mmCIF file of C-alpha atoms and ligand atoms in Angstrom:
data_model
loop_
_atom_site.group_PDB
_atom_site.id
_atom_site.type_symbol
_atom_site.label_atom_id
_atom_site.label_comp_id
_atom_site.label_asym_id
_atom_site.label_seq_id
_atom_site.Cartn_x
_atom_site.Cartn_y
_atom_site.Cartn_z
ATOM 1 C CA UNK A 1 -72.092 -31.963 -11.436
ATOM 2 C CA UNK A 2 -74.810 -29.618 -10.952
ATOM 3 C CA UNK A 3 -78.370 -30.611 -11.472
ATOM 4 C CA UNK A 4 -81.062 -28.639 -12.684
ATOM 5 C CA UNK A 5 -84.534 -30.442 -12.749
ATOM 6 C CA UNK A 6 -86.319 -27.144 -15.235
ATOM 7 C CA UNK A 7 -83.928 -27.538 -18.399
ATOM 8 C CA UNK A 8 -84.928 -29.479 -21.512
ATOM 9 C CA UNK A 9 -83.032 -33.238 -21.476
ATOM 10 C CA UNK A 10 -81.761 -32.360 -17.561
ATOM 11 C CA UNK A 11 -78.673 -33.002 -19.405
ATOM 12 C CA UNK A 12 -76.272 -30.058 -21.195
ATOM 13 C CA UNK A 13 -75.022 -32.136 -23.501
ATOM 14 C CA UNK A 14 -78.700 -33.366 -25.286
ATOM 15 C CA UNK A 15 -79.593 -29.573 -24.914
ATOM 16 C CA UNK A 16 -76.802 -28.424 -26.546
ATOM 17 C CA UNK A 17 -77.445 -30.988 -29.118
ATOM 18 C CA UNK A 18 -80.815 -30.491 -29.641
ATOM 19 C CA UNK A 19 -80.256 -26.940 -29.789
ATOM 20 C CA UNK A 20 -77.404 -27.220 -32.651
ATOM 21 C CA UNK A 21 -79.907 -29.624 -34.753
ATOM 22 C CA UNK A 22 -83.251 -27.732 -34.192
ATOM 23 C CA UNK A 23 -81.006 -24.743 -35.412
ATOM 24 C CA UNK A 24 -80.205 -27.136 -38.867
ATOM 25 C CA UNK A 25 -83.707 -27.695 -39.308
ATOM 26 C CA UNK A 26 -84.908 -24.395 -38.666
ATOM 27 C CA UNK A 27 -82.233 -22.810 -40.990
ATOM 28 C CA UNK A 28 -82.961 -25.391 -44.047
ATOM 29 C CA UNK A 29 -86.835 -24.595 -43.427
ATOM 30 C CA UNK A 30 -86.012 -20.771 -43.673
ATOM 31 C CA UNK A 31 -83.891 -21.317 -47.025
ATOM 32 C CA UNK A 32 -86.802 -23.399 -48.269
ATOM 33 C CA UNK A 33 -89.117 -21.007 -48.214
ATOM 34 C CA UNK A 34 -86.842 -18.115 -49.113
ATOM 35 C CA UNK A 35 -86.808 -20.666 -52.367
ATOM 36 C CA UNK A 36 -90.309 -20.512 -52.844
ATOM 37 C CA UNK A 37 -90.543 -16.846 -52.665
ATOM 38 C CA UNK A 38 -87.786 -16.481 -54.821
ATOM 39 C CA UNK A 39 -88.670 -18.558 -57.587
ATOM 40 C CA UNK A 40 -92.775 -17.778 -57.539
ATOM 41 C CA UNK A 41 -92.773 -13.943 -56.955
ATOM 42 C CA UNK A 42 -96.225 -13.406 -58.423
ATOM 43 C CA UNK A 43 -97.899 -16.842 -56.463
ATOM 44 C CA UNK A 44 -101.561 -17.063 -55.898
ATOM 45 C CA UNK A 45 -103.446 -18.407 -52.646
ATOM 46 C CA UNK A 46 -104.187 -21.062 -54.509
ATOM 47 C CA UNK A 47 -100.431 -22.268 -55.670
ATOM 48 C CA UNK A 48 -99.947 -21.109 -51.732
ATOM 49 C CA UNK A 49 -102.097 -23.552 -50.110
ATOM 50 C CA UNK A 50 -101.509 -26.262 -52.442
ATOM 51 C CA UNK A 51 -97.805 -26.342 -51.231
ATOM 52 C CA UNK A 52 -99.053 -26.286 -47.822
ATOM 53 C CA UNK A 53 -101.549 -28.931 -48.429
ATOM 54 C CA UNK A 54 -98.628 -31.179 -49.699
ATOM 55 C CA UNK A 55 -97.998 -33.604 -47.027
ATOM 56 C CA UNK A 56 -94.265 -33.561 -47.548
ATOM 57 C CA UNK A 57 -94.621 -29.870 -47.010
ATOM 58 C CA UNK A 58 -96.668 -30.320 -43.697
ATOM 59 C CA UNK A 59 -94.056 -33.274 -42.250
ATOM 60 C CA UNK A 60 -91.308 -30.129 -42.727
ATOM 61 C CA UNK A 61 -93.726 -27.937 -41.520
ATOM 62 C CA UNK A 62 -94.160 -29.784 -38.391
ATOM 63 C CA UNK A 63 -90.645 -30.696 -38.167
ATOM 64 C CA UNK A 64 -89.678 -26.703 -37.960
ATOM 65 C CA UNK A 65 -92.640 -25.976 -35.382
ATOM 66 C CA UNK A 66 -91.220 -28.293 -33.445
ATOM 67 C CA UNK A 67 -87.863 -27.313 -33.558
ATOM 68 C CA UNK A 68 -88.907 -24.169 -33.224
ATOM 69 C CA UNK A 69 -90.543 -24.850 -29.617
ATOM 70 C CA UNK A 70 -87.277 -26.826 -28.518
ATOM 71 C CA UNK A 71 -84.919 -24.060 -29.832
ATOM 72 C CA UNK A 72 -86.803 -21.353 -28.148
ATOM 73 C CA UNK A 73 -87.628 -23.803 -24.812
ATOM 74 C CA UNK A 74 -83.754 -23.794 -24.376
ATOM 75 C CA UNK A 75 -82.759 -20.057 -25.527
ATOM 76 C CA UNK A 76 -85.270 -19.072 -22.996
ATOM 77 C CA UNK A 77 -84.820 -21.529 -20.227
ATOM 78 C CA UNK A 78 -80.507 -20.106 -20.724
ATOM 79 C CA UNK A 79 -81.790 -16.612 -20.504
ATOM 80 C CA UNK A 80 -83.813 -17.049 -17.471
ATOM 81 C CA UNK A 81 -81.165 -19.096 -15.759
ATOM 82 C CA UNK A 82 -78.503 -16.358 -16.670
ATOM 83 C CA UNK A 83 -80.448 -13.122 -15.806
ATOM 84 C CA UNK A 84 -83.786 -14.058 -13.452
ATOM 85 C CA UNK A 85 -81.486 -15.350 -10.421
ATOM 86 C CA UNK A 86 -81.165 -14.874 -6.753
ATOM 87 C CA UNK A 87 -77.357 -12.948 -7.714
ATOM 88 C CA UNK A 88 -79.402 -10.997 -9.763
ATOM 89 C CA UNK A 89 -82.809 -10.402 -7.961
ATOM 90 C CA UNK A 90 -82.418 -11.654 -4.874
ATOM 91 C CA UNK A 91 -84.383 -14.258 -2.666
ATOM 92 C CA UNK A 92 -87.835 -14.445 -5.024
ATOM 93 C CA UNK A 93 -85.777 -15.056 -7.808
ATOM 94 C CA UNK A 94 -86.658 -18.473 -7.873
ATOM 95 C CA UNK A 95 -90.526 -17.907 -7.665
ATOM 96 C CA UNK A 96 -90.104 -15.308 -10.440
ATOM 97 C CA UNK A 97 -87.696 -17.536 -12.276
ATOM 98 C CA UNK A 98 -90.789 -20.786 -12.131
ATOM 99 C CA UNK A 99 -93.507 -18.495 -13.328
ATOM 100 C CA UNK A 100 -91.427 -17.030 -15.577
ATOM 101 C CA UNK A 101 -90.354 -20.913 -17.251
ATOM 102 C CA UNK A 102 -94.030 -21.964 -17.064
ATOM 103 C CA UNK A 103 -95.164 -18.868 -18.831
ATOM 104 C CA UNK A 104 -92.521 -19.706 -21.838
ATOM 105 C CA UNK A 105 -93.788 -23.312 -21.594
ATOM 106 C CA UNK A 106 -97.280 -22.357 -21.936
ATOM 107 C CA UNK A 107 -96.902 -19.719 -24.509
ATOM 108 C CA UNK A 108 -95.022 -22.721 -26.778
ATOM 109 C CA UNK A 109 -97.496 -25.265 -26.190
ATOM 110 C CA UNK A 110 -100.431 -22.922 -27.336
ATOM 111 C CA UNK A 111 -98.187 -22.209 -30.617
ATOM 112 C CA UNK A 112 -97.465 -25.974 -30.893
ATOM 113 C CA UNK A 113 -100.730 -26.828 -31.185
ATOM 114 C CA UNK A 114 -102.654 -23.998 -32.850
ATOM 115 C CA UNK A 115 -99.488 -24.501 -35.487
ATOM 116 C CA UNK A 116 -100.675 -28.033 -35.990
ATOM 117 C CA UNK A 117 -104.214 -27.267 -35.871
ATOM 118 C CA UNK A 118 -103.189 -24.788 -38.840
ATOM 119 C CA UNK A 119 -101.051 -27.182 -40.836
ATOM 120 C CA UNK A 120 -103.262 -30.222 -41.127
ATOM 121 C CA UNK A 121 -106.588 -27.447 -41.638
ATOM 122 C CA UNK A 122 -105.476 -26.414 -45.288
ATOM 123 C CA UNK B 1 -50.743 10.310 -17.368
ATOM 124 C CA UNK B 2 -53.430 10.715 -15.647
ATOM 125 C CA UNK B 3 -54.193 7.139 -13.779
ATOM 126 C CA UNK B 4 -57.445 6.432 -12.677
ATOM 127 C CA UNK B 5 -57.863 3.623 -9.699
ATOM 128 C CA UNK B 6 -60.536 2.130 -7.985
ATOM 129 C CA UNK B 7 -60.586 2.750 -4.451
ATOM 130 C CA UNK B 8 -62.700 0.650 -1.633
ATOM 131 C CA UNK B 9 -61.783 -0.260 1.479
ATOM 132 C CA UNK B 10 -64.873 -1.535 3.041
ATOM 133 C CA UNK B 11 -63.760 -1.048 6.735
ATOM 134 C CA UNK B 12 -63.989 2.545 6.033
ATOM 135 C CA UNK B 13 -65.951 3.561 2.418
ATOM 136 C CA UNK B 14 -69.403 3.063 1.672
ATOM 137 C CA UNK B 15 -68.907 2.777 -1.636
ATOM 138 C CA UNK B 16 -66.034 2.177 -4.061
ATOM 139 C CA UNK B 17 -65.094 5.659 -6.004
ATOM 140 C CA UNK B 18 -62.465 6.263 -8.497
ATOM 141 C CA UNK B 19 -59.381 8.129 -7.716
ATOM 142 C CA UNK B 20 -57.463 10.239 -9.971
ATOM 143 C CA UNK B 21 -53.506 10.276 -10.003
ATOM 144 C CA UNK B 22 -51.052 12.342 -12.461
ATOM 145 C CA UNK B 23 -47.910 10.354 -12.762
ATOM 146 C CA UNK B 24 -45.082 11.438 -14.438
ATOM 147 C CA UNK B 25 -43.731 8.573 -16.692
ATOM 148 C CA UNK B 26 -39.711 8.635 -17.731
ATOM 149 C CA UNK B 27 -38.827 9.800 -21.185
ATOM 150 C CA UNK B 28 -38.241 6.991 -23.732
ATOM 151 C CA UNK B 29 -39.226 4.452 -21.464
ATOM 152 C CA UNK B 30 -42.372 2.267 -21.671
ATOM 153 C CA UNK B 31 -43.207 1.536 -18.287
ATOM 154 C CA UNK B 32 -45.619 -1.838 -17.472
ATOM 155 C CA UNK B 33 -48.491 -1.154 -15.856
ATOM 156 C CA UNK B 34 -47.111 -2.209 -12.225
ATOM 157 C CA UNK B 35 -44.209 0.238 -12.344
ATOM 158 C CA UNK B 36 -46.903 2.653 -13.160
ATOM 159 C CA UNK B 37 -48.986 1.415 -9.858
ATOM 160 C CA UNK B 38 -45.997 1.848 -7.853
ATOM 161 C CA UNK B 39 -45.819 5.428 -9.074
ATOM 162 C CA UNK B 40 -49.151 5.742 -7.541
ATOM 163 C CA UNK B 41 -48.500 4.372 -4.292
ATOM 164 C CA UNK B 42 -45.517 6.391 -3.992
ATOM 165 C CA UNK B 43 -48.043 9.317 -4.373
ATOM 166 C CA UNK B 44 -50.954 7.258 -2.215
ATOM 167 C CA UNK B 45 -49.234 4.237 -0.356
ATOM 168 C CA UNK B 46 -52.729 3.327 0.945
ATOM 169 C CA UNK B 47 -53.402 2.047 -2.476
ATOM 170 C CA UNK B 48 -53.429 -2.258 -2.244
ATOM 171 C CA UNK B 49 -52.951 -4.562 -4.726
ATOM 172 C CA UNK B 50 -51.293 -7.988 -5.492
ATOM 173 C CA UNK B 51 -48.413 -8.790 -7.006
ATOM 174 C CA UNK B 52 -45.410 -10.882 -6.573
ATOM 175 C CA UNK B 53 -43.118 -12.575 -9.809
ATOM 176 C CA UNK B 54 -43.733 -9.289 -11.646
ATOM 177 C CA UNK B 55 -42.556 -10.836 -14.494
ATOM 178 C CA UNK B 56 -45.819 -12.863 -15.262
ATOM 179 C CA UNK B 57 -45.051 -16.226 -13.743
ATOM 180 C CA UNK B 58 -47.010 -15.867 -10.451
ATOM 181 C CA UNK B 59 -50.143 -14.722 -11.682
ATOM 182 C CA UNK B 60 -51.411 -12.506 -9.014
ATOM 183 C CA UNK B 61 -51.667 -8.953 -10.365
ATOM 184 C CA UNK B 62 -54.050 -9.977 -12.960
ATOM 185 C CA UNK B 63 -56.336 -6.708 -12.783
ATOM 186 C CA UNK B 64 -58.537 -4.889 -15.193
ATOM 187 C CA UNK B 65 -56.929 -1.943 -17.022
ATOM 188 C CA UNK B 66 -58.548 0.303 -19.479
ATOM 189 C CA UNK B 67 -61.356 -2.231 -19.696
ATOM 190 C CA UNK B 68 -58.693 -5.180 -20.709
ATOM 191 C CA UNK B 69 -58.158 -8.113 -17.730
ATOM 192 C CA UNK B 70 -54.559 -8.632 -17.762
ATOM 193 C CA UNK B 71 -51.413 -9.251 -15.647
ATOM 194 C CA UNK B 72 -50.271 -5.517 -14.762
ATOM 195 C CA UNK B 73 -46.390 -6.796 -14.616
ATOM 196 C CA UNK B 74 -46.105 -7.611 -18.187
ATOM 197 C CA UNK B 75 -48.524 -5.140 -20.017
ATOM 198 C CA UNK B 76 -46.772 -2.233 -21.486
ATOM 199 C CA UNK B 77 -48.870 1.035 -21.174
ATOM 200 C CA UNK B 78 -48.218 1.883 -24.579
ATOM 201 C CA UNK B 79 -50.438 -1.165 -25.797
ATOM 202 C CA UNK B 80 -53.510 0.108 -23.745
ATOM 203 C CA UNK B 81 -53.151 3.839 -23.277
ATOM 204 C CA UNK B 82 -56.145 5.451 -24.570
ATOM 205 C CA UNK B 83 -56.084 9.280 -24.333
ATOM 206 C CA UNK B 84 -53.307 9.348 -22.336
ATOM 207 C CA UNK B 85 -55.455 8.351 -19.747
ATOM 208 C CA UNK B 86 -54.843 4.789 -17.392
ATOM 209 C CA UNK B 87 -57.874 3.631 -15.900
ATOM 210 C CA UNK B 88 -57.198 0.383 -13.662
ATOM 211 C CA UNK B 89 -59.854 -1.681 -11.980
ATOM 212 C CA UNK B 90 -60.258 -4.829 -10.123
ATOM 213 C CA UNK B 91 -60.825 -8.247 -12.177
ATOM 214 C CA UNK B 92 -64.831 -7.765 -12.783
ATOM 215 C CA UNK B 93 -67.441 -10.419 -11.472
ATOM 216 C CA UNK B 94 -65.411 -11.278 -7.983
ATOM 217 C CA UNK B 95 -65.516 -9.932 -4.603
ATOM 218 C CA UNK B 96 -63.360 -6.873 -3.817
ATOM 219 C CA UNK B 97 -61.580 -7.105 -0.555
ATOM 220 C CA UNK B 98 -59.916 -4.051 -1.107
ATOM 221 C CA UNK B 99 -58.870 -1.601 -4.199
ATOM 222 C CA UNK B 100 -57.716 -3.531 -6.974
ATOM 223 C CA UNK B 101 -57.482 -7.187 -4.845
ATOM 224 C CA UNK B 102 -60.685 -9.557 -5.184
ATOM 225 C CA UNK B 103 -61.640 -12.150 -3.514
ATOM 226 C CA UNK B 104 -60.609 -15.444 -5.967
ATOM 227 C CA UNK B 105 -62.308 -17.828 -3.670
ATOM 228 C CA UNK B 106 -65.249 -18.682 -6.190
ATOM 229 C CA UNK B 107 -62.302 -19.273 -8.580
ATOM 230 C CA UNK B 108 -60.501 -21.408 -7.054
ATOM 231 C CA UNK B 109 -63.642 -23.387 -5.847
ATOM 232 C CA UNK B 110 -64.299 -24.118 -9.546
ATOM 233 C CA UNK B 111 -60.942 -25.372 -10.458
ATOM 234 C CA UNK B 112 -61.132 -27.490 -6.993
ATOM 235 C CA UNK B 113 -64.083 -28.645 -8.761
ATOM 236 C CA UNK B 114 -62.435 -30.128 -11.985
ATOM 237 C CA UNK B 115 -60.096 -32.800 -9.701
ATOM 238 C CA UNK B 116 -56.990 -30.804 -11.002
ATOM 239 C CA UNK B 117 -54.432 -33.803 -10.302
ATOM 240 C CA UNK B 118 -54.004 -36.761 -11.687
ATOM 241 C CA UNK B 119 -55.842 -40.024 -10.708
ATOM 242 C CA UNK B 120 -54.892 -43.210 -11.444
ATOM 243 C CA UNK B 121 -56.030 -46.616 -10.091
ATOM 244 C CA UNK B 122 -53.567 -49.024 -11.795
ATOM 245 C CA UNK B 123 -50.923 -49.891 -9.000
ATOM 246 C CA UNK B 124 -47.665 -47.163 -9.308
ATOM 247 C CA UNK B 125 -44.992 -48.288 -11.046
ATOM 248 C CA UNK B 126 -41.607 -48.741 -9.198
ATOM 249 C CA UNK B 127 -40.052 -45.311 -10.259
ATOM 250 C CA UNK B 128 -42.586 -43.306 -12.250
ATOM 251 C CA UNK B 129 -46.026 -43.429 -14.468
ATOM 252 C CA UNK B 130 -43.691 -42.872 -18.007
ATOM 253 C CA UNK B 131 -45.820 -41.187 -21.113
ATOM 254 C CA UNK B 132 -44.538 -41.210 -24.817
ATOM 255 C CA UNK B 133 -43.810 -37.783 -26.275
ATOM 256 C CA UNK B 134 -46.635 -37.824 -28.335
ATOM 257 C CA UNK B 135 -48.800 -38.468 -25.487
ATOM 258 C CA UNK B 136 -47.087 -35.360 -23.775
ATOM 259 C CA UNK B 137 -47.449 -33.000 -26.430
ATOM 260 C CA UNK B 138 -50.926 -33.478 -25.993
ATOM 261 C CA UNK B 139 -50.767 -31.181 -22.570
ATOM 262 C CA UNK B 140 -48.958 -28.095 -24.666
ATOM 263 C CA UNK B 141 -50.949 -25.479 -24.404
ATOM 264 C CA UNK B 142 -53.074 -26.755 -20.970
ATOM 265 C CA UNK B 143 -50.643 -27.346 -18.619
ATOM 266 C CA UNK B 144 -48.563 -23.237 -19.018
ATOM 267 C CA UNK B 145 -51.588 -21.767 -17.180
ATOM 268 C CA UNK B 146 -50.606 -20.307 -14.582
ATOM 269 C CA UNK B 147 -54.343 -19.495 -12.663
ATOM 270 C CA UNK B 148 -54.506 -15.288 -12.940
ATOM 271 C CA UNK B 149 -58.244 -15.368 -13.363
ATOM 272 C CA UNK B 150 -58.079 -13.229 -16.464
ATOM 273 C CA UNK B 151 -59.946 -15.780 -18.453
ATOM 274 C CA UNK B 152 -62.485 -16.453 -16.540
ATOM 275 C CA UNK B 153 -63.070 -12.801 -15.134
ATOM 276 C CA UNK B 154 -63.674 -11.680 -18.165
ATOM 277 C CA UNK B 155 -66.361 -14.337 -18.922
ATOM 278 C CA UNK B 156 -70.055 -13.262 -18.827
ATOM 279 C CA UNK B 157 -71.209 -16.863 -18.363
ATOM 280 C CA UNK B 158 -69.084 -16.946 -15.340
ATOM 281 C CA UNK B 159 -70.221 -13.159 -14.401
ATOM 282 C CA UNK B 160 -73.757 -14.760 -14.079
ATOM 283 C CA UNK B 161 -73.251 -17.914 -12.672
ATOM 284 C CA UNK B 162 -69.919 -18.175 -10.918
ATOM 285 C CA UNK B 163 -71.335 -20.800 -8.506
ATOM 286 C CA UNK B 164 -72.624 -23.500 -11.113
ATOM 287 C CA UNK B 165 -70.683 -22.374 -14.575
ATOM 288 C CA UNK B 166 -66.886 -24.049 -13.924
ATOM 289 C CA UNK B 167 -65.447 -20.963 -16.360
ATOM 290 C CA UNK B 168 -62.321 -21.435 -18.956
ATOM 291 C CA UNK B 169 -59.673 -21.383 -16.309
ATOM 292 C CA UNK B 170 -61.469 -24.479 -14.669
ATOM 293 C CA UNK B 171 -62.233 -26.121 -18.133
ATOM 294 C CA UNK B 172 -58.989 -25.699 -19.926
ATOM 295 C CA UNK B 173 -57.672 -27.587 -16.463
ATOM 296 C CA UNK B 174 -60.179 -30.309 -16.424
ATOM 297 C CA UNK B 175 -59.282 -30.658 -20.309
ATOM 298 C CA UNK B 176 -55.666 -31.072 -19.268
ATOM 299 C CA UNK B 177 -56.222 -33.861 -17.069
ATOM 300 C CA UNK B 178 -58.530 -35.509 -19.606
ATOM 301 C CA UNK B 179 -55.839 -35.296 -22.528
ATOM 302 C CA UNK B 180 -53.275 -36.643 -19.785
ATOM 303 C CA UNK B 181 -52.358 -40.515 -21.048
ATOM 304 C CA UNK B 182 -51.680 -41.314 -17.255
ATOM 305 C CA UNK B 183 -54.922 -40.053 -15.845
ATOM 306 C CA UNK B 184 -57.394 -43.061 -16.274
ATOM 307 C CA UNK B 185 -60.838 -41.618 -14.554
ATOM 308 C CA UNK B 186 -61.946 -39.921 -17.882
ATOM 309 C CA UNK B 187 -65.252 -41.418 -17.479
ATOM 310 C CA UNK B 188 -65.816 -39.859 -14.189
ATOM 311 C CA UNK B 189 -64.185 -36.434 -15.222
ATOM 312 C CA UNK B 190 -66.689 -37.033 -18.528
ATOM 313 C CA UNK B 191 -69.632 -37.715 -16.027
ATOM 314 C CA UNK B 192 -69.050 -34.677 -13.774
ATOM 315 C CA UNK B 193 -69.506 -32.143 -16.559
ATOM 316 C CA UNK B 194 -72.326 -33.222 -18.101
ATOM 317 C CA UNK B 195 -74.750 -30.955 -16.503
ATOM 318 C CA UNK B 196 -76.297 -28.079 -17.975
ATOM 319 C CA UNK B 197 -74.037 -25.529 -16.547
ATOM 320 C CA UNK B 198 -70.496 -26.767 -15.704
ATOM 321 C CA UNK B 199 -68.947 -26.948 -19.567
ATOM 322 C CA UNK B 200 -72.677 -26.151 -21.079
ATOM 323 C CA UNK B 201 -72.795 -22.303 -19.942
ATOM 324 C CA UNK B 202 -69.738 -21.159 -22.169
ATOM 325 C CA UNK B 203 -71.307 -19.547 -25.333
ATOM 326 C CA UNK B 204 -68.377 -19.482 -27.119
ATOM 327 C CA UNK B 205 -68.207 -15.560 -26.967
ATOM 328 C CA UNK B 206 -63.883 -16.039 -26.407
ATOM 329 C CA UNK B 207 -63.412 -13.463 -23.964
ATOM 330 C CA UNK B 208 -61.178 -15.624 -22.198
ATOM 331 C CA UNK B 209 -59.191 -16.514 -25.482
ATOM 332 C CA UNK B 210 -58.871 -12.867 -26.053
ATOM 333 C CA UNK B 211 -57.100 -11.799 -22.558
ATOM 334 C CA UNK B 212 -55.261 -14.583 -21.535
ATOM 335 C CA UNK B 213 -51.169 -13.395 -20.984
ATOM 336 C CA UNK B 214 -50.512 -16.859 -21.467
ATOM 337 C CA UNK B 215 -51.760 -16.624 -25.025
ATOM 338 C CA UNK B 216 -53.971 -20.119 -24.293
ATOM 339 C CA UNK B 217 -57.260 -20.858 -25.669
ATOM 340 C CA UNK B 218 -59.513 -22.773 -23.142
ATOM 341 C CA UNK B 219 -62.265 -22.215 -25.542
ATOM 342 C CA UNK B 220 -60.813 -25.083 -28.333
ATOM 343 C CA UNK B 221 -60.443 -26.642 -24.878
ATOM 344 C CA UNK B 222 -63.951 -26.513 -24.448
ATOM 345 C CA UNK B 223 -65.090 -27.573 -27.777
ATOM 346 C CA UNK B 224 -62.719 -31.010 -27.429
ATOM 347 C CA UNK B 225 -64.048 -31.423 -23.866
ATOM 348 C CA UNK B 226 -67.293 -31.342 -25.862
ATOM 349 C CA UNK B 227 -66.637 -33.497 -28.208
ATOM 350 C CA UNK B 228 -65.263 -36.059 -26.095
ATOM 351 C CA UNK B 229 -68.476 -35.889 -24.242
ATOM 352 C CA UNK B 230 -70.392 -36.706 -27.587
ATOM 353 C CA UNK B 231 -68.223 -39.155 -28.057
ATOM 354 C CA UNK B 232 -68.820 -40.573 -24.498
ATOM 355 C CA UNK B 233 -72.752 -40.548 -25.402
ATOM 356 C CA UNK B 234 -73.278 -41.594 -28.478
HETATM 357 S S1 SF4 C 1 -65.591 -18.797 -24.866
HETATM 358 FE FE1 SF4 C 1 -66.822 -19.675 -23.221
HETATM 359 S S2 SF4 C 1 -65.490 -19.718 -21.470
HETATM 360 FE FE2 SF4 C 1 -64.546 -18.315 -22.968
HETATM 361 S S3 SF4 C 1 -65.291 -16.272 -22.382
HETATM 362 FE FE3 SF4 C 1 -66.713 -17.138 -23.848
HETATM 363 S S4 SF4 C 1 -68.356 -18.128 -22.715
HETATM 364 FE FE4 SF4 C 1 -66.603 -17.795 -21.360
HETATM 365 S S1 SF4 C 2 -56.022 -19.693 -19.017
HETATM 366 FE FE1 SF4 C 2 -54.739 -17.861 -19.205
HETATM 367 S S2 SF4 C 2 -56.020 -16.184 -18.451
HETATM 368 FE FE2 SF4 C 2 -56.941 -18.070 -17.760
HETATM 369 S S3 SF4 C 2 -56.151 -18.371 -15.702
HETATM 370 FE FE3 SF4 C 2 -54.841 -19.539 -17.117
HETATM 371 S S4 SF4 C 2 -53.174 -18.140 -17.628
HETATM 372 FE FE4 SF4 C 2 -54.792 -16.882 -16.707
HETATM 373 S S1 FES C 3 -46.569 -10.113 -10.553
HETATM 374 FE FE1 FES C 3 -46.467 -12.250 -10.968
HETATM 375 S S2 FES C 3 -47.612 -12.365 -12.783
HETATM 376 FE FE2 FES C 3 -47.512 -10.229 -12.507
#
């Protein structure tokens, strides 16, 4: 067992499966609007925020932001554990490793919210 | 053929180099990749490397030729010639103690790792723990390995964290005892890997389904290990 106190669920099995679902949601979210491009290719800002003002819409909306933050959370927190290490750089490696995590983490959280901000302000 | 080995003996080079050798290889004859080594330490006999069965049972000379990790004793040159040119280098991501011999002690840590006997805590049966057929079947394909390292030398998740990521050698091992009918600490075994890194690293690239001499495929093992921890958790 190896513990690491920085990754998602602490555990690889719920990262792995949040990272297979998030993946679903994001990929159903992406052929859903695909859809609506496809099948409106003249659409007006007003048709546009309509849609977005539909609060089905929004729940999906929300749904992908959030996978969105847990998929990248992961894919980032893998990356950094792979490449930003003392093998790699040496004895800071940790330090850079942290700031590099809580950089990620803060860049996500902004998104998070200013995406929700944006979704329930149409 | 010109062969091209990787030199380093740390006692005496401060830093590895590669040395060029023209061998002359028999007419209609496809030599394995040892023979040709031997060729080359009959030109250089300070060249080192392992090797023991040479008919790829022991597992020692697994080394790196033309880019391919494989055991030297049973690769034909004529399957990884590449402008008539032999380049051989240690297995990749371990310790060199010298020329083409690394230092396998972060390997075998892993597999030390996995438990890689079988436990039991029901009292032993007067002659022997029996297992149906079926129930033996179940190990084809887990229990032939014979521990060269190709696998998990060729593995990238293993290249970056060879400390914390168990690799496929380790896994399709620790898969062999959990398929095993007789072994009955599972949930242990289960418990042991659940971590972010020790099954979780492997991305599923199958370098080490591609190299293997064997001709195994610890990355299925993986995925059942997975799913049996699923299984365990949900
Ligand atoms: S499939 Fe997994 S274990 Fe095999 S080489 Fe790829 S990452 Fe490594
Ligand atoms: S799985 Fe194959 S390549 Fe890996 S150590 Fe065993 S025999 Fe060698
Ligand atoms: S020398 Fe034993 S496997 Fe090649």
């Amino acid at each position: 067992m190896v513990t690491n106190v920085t990754s998602f669920g602490r555990s690889g099995l719920s990262d792995w499966l949040v990272q297979r679902v998030s993946a679903v949601f994001l990929l159903l979210y992406v052929l859903f609007l695909v859809y609506v491009f496809i099948s409106k290719p003249d659409m007006q800002f007003q048709e546009w925020q309509a849609l977005f003002a539909n609060n089905a819409v929004r729940i999906f909306s929300l749904i992908a932001l959030l996978s969105l933050c847990a998929h990248a959370w992961i894919g980032m927190w893998t990356i950094a554990t792979d490449y930003l290490t003392t093998r790699m750089l040496g004895a800071t490696a940790n330090k850079i490793r942290f700031i590099f995590e809580l950089l990620c983490l803060i860049a996500l959280f902004v998104y998070l919210v200013w995406g929700v901000q944006i979704l329930w302000s149409i | 053929m010109l062969v091209s080995v990787y030199r380093y003996n740390p006692e005496k080079d401060l830093k590895p180099y590669m040395q060029d050798v023209e061998v002359e290889l028999p007419e209609g004859k496809d030599l394995m990749v040892l023979d040709v080594l031997q060729l080359v330490k009959d030109e250089d006999d300070s060249v080192s490397y392992r090797r023991s069965c040479r008919e790829g049972v022991c597992g020692s000379d697994g080394i790196n030729m033309n880019g391919k990790n494989g055991l030297a004793c049973i690769t034909p040159v004529s399957t990884i010639i590449k402008n008539n040119k032999l380049v051989l280098r240690p297995l990749p991501g371990l310790p060199v103690v010298r020329d083409l011999v690394v230092d396998m002690g972060a390997f075998y840590k892993q597999y030390e790792k996995i438990k890689p006997y079988l436990q039991n805590d029901e009292p032993a049966p007067a002659i022997e723990r029996l297992q149906s057929p079926e129930d033996r079947a179940k190990l084809d394909g887990l229990y032939e390995c014979i521990l060269c390292a190709c696998c998990t030398t060729s593995c990238p998740s293993f290249w970056w964290n060879p400390d914390k990521f168990v690799g496929p050698a380790g896994l399709l091992q620790a898969y062999r005892f959990l398929a095993d009918s007789r072994d009955t600490y599972t949930d242990e075994r289960l418990a042991d890997l659940e971590d972010p890194f020790s099954v979780f690293r492997c991305r599923g690239i199958m370098n080490c389904v591609a190299v293997c001499p064997k001709g195994l495929n610890p990355t299925k093992a993986i995925g059942h290990i997975r799913s049996m921890l699923m299984e365990r958790a949900t």
